[in-house]
Coordinates of C-alpha atoms and ligand atoms in Angstrom, one line a residue:
X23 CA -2.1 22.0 -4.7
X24 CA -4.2 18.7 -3.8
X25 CA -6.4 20.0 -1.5
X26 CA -7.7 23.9 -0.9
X27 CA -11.0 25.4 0.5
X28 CA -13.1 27.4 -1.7
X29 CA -15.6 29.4 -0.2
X30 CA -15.2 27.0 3.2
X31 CA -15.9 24.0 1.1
X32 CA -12.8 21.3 0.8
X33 CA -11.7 20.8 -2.9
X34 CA -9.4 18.3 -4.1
X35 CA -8.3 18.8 -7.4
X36 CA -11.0 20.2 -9.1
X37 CA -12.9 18.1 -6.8
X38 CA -15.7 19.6 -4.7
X39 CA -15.8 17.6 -1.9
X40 CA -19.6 18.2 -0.6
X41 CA -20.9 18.0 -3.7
X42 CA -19.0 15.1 -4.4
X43 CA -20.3 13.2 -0.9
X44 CA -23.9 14.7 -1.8
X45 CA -23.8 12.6 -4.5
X46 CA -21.9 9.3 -3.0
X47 CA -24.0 9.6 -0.1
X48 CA -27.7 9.4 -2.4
X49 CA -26.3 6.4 -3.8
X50 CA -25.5 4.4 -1.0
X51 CA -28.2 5.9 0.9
X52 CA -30.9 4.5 -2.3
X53 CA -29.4 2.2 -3.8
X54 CA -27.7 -0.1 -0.8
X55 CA -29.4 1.5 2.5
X56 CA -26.1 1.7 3.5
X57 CA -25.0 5.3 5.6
X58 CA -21.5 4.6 6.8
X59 CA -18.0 5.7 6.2
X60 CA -16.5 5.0 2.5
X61 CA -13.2 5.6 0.7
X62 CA -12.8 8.1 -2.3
X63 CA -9.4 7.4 -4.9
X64 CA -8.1 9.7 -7.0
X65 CA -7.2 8.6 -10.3
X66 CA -4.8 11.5 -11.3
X67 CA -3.0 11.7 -8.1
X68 CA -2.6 7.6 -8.9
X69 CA -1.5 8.9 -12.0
X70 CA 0.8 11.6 -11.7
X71 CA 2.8 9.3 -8.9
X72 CA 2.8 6.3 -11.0
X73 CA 4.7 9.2 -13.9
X74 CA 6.6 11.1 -11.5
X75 CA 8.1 7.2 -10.3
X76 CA 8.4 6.3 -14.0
X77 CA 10.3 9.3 -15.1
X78 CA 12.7 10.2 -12.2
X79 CA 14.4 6.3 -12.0
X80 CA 13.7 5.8 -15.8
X81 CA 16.3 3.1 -16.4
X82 CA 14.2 1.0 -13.5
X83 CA 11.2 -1.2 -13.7
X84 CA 8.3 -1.2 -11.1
X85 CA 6.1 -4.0 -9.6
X86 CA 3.7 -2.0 -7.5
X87 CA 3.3 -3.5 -4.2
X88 CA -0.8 -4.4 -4.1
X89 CA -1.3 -4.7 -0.5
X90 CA -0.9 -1.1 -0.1
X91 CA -3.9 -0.6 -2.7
X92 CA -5.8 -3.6 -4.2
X93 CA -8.8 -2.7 -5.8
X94 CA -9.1 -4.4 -8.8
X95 CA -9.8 -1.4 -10.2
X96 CA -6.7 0.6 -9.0
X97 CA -4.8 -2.1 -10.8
X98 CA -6.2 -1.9 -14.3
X99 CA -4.9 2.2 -13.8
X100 CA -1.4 0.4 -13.1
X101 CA -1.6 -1.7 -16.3
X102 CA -1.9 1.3 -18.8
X103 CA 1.8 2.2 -17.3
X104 CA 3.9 -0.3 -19.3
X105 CA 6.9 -0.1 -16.8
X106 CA 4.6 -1.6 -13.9
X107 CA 3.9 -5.3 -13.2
X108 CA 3.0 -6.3 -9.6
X109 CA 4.8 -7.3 -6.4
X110 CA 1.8 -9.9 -4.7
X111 CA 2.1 -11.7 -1.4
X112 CA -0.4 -14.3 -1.8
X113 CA -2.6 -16.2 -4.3
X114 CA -5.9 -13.5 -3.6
X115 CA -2.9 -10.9 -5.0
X116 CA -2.3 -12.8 -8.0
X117 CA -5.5 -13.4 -8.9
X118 CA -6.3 -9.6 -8.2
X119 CA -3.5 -8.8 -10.6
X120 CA -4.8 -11.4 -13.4
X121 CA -8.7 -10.2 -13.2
X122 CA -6.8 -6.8 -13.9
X123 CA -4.9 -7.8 -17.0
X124 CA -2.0 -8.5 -15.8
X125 CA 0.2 -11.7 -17.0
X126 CA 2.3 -13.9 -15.0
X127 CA 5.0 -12.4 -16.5
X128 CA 4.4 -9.2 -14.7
X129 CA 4.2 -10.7 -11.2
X130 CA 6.8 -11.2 -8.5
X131 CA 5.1 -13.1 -5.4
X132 CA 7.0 -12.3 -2.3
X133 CA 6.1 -13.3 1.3
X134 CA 7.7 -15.7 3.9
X135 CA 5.0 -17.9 4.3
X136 CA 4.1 -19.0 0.5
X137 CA 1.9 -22.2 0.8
X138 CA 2.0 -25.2 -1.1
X139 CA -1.3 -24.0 -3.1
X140 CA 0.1 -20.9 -3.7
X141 CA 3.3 -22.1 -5.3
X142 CA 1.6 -24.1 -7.0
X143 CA -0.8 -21.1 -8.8
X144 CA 2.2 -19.4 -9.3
X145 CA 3.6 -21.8 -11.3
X146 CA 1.1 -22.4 -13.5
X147 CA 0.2 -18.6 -13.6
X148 CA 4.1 -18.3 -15.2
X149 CA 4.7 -15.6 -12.5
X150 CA 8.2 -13.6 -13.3
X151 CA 9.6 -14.9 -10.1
X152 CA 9.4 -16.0 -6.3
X153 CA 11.2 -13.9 -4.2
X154 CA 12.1 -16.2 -1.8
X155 CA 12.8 -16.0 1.7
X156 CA 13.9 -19.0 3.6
X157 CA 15.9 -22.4 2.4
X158 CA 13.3 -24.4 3.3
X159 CA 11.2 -22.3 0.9
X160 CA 13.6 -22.9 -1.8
X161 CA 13.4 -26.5 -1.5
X162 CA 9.8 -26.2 -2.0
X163 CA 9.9 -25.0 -4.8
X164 CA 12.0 -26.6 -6.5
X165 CA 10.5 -29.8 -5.4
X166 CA 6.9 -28.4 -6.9
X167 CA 8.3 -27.2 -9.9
X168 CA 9.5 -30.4 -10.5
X169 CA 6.9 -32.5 -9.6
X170 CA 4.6 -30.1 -12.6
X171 CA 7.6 -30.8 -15.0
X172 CA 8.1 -26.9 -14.2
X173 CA 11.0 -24.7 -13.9
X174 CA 10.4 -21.8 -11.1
X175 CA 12.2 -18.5 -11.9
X176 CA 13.1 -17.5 -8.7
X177 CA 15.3 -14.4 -6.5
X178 CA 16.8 -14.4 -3.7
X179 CA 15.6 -12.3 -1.1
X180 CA 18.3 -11.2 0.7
X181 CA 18.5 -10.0 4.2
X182 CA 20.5 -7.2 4.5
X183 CA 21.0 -6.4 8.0
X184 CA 21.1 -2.4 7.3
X185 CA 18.7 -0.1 9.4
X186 CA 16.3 2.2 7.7
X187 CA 14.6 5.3 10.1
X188 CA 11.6 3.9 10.6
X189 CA 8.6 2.7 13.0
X190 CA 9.3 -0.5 14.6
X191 CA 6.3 -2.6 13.1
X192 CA 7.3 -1.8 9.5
X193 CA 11.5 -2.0 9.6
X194 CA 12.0 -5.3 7.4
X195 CA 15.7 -4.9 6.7
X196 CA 17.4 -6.5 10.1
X197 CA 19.0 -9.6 10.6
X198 CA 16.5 -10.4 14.1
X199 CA 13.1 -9.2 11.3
X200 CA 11.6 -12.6 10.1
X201 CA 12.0 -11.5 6.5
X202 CA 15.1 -12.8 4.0
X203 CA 18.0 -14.8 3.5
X204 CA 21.2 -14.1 6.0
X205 CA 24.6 -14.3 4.3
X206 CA 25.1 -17.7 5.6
X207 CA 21.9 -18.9 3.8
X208 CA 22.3 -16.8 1.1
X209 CA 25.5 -18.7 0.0
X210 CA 23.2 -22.3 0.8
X211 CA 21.0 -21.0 -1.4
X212 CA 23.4 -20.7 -4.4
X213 CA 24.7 -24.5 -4.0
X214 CA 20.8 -26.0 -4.0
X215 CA 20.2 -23.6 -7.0
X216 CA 23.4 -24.6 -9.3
X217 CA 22.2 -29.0 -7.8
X218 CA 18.8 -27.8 -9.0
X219 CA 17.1 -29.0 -12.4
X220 CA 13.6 -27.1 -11.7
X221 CA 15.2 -23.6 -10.2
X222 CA 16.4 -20.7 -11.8
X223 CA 17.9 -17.7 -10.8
X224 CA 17.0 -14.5 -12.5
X225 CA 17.3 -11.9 -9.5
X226 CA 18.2 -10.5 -6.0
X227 CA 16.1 -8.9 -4.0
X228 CA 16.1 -6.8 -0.6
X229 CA 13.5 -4.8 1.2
X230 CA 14.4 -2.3 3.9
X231 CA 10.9 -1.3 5.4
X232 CA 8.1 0.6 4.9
X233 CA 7.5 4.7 4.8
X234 CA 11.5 5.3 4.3
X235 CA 12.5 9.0 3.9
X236 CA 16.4 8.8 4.1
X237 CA 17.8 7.5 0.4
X238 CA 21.1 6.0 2.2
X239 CA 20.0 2.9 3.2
X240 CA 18.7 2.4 -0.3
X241 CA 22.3 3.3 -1.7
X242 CA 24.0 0.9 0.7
X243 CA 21.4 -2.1 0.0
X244 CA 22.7 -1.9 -4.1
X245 CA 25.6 -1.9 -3.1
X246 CA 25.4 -5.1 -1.0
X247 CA 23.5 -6.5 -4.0
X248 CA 25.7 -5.6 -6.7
X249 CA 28.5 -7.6 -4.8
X250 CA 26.4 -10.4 -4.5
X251 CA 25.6 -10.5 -7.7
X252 CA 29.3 -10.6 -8.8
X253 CA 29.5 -14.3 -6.1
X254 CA 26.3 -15.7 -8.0
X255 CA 28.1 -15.0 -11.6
X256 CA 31.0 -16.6 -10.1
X257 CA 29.2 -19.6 -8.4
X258 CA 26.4 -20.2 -11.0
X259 CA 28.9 -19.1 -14.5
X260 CA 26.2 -16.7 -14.9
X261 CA 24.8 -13.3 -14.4
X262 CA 21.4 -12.5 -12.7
X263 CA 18.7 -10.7 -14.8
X264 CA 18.0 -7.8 -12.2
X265 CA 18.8 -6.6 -8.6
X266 CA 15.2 -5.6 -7.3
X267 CA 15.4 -2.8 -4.0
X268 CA 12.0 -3.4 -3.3
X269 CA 9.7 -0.9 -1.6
X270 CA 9.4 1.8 1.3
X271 CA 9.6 5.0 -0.2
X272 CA 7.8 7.5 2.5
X273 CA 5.4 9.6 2.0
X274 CA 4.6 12.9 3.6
X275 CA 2.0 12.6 6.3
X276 CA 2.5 15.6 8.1
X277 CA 1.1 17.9 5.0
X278 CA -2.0 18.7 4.3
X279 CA -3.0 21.9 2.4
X280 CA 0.2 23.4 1.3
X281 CA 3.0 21.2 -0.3
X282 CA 1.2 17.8 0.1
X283 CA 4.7 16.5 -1.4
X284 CA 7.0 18.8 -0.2
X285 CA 8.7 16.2 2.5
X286 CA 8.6 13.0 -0.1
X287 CA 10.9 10.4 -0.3
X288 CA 13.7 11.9 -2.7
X289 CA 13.6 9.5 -5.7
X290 CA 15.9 11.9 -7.2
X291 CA 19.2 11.1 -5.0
X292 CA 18.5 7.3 -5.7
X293 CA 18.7 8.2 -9.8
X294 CA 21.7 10.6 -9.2
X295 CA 23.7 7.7 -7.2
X296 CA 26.9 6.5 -8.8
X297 CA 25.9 2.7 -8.7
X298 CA 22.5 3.5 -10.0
X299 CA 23.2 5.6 -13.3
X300 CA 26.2 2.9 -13.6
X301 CA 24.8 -0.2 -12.8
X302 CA 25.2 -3.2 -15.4
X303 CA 22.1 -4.8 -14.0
X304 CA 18.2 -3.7 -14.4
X305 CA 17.2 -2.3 -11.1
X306 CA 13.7 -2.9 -10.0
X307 CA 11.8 -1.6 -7.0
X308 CA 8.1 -2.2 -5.6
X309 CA 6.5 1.3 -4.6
X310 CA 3.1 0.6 -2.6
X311 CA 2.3 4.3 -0.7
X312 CA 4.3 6.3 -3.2
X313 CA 2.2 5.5 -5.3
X314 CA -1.0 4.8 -3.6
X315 CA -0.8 6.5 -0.7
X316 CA -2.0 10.1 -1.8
X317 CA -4.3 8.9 -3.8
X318 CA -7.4 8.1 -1.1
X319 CA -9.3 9.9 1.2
X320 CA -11.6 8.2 4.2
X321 CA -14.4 9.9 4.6
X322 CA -16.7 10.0 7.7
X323 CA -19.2 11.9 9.8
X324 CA -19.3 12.9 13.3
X325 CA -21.9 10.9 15.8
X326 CA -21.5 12.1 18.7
X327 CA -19.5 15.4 20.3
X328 CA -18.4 15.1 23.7
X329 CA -17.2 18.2 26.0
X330 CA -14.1 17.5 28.2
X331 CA -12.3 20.1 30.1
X332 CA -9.5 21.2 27.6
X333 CA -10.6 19.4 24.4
X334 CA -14.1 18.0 22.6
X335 CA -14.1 14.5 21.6
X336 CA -15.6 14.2 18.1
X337 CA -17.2 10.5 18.1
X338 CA -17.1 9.3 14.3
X339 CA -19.0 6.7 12.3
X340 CA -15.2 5.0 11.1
X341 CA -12.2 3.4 13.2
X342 CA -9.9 1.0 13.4
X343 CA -11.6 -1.2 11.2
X344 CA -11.2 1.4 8.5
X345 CA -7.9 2.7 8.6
X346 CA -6.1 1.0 11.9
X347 CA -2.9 2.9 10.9
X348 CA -3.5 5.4 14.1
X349 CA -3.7 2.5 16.3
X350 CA -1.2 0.2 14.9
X351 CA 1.9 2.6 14.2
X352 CA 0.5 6.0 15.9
X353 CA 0.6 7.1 12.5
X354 CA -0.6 10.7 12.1
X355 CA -3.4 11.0 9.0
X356 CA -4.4 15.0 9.1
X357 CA -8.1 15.3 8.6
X358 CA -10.1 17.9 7.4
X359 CA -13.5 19.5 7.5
X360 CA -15.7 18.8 4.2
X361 CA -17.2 22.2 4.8
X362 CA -16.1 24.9 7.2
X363 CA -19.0 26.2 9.2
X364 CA -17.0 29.2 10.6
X365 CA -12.9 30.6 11.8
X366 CA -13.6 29.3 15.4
X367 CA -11.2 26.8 16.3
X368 CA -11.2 24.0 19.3
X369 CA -9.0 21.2 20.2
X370 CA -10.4 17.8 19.1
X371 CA -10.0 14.0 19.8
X372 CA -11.4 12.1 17.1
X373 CA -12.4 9.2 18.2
X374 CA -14.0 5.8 16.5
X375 CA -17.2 3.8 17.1
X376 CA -15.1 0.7 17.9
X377 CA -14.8 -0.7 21.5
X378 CA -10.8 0.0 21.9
X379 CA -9.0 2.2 23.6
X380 CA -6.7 2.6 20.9
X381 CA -9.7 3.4 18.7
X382 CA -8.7 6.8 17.5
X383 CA -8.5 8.6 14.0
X384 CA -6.5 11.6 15.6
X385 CA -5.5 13.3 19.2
X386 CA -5.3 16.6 19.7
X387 CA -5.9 17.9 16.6
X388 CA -7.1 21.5 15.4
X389 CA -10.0 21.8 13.8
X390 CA -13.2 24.7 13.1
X391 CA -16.1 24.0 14.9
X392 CA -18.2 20.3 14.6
X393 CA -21.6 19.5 15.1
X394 CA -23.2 15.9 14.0
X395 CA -23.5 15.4 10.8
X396 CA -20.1 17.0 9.8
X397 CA -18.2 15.2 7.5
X398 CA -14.4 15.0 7.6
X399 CA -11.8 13.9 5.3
X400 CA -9.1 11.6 6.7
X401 CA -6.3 12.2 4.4
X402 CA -3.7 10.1 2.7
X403 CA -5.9 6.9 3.0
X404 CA -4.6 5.8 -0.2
X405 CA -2.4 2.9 1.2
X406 CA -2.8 0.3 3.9
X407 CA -6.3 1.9 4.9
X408 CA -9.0 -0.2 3.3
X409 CA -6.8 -3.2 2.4
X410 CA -6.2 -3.3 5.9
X411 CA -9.8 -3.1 6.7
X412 CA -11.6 -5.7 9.1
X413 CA -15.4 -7.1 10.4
X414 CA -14.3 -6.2 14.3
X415 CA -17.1 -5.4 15.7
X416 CA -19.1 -6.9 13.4
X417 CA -19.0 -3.8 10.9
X418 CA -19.2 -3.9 7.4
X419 CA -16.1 -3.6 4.7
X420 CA -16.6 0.6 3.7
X421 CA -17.3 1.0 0.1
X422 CA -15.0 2.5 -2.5
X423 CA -15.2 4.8 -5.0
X424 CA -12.9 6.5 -7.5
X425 CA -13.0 10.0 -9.4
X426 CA -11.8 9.4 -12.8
X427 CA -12.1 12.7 -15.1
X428 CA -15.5 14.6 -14.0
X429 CA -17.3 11.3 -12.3
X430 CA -17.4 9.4 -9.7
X431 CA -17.6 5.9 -9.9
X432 CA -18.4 3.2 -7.3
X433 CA -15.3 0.7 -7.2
X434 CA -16.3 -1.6 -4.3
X435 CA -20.3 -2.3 -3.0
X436 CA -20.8 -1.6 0.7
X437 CA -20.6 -5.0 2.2
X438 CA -24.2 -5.8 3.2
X439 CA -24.9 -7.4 6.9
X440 CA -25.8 -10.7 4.7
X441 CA -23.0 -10.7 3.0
X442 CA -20.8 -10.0 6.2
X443 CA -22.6 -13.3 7.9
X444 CA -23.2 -15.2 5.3
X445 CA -20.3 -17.6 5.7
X446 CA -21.6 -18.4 8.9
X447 CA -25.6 -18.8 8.6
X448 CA -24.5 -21.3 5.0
X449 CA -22.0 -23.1 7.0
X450 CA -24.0 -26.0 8.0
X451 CA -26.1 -26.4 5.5
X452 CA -25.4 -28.6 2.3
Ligands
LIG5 N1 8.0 -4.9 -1.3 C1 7.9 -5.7 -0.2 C2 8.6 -7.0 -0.2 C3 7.1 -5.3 0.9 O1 7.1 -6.1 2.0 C4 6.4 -4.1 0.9 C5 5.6 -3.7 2.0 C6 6.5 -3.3 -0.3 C7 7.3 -3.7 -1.3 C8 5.8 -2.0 -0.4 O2 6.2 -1.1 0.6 P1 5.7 0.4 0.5 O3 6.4 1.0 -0.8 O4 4.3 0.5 0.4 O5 6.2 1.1 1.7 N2 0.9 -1.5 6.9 C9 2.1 -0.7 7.0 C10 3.1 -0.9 5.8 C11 3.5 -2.4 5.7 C12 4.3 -2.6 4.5 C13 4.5 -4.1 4.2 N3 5.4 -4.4 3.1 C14 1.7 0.8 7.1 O6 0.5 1.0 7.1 O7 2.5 1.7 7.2

């Protein structure tokens, strides 16, 4: 069980959670005057997804998807899992991977708006591929690459019009989404490849979306892929080095104390597909949350408590600009109390500091009695929480810290107020 309360007190793991924020808190309290929200990781959660990945698809390769998690220190636990390179979207990714060990070799670099700069890293980084997204993009490359004397190792990312269960912002896999090559394109693509003297084609790529549960859509994107790949064999007189299903697998949001996995993504029916177990080509995919997503907690304290007729709103010192996912997607994190103070329960809004309606951590929500002070855990803050962090407001970036054994270590600083304006006061000055 991840997370139980002993004696009213929250434990994750073997984790004590008050004790654990005693000590967090001191720190950033002496050390950095700072008294706001921060972010706790769990390095054997990290670690038990990044096995339970490994061993249920073991035929498979992963590149874990960094914007979901991109502390460097996150990725140097990635690294010891030799299966694992890195799916990046942007040059800060890359670089993120290298300072973490990783080689180029490791890297995919996706995204539909790569920039010239970028491309141009990439190449000299070696990267294992460009999953590339438009023609235009192709053409880009190729022209870079051969410009540096270069060849670019590149793969198709294919659009494959197939619908995965999903909330609207985070569906990637239609033909109207911005992302991928359509059929059409995808056949373009081969003709500038085979012309091409700087490209080479080593894979095929799709991605459906984001927090997927269903494994069908999965099962019907291979299949799409493993045809294609029988037309680029055909076209170029040679085979591709691996099909890649990229990311999405969902996590369960709804669970808190009991069963934190029990409503996972089912890894297991992608391994036990025909095409899968069968396949002539390596299969790759790019788990962000799966792996990730678990992994984090936000934790924050209650301002403010305000009475309303039915419900108390619980005014917190984190928001949007912390984890947005609430406001974004209406995602649902379930939150905790740190320490119980007693059985009675009351119906609470939390709400952030942050001058939005939208501003909320949670509606409605269950909880034992709050008074200032109170901390509460914001579960599953693992992925797209801090990397989707922001200055709105003009708030600082929330420090991180990771358990790892019996200590807790600080992973990112609090972002000082200096450091937050700096760009600004420096920017006329010599
Ligand atoms: N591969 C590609 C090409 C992607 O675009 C993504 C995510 C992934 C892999 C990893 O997906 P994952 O396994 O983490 O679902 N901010 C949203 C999620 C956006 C996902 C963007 N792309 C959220 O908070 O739900």
């Amino acid at each position: 069980m991840y997370f139980c309360y002993k004696n009213d007190v929250l434990f994750w793991l073997e984790a004590d959670l008050n004790k654990l924020c005693l000590e967090i808190e001191t720190l950033l309290e002496n050390k950095y005057r700072y008294n706001g929200p921060y972010y706790v990781y769990h390095a054997d959660i990290l670690r038990k997804r990044l096995q339970l990945t490994a061993k249920t698809l073991p035929k498979s390769r992963f590149f874990y998807s960094v914007k979901s998690l991109s502390n460097i220190h996150i990725l140097k636990i990635i690294k010891e899992y030799e299966n694992f390179g890195l799916d990046v979207v942007s040059e800060g990714e890359i670089l993120r991977g290298i300072l973490a060990d990783f080689e180029g070799k490791d890297i995919v670099f996706a995204g539909v708006g790569k920039k010239r700069s970028e491309i141009i890293f990439g190449l000299e980084k070696n990267i294992k591929s460009f999953h590339v997204e438009s023609i235009e993009e192709l053409k880009k490359i190729a022209e870079i690459a051969l410009s540096l004397g270069k060849t670019a190792s590149v793969a198709l990312r294919v659009n494959p019009n197939i619908e995965a269960d999903t909330h609207e912002y985070i569906k990637t896999g239609l033909d109207e989404n911005k992302f991928g090559l359509s059929s059409n394109e995808f056949t373009l693509a081969l003709e500038i490849i085979r012309e091409s003297s700087s490209l080479n084609l080593n894979g095929l790529q799709t991605h459906l979306g984001s927090q997927i549960k269903d494994s069908k859509p999965y099962k019907d994107a291979l299949a799409l892929l493993v045809n294609l790949a029988g037309i680029v064999k055909e076209k170029l007189s040679k085979p591709v080095d691996y099909l890649s299903l990229g990311g999405g697998f969902g996590i369960d949001y709804e669970s808190s104390l009991k069963d934190i996995t029990a409503n996972d993504f089912s890894l297991k029916e992608i391994a036990d597909y025909e095409l899968y177990k069968n396949s002539e080509y390596q299969i790759d995919f790019e788990p962000g949350r799966f792996i990730s997503g678990y992994s984090g907690i936000l934790v924050s304290k209650v301002l403010y408590l305000k009475e309303k007729k039915d419900f108390i709103i619980a005014v917190v010192d984190s928001g949007m600009t912390d984890l947005i996912r609430p406001a974004l997607y209406k995602a649902k994190h379930p939150i905790l109390t740190v320490k119980k103070r007693n059985e009675a329960k009351a119906i609470y809004d939390i709400a952030g500091p942050i001058c939005e309606s939208s501003d909320y951590l949670a509606k409605k929500i269950e909880l034992t009695e709050l008074k200032q002070n109170d901390r509460l855990a914001v579960l599953h803050c693992g992925a797209y929480a801090s990397t989707m962090g922001s200055n709105y407001n003009s708030r600082p970036l929330a420090p991180e810290f990771l358990i790892e054994e019996d200590k807790v270590i600080l992973i990112r600083k609090p972002q000082s107020l200096d450091e937050m304006l700096t760009l600004e006061i420096s920017a006329n000055k010599a």
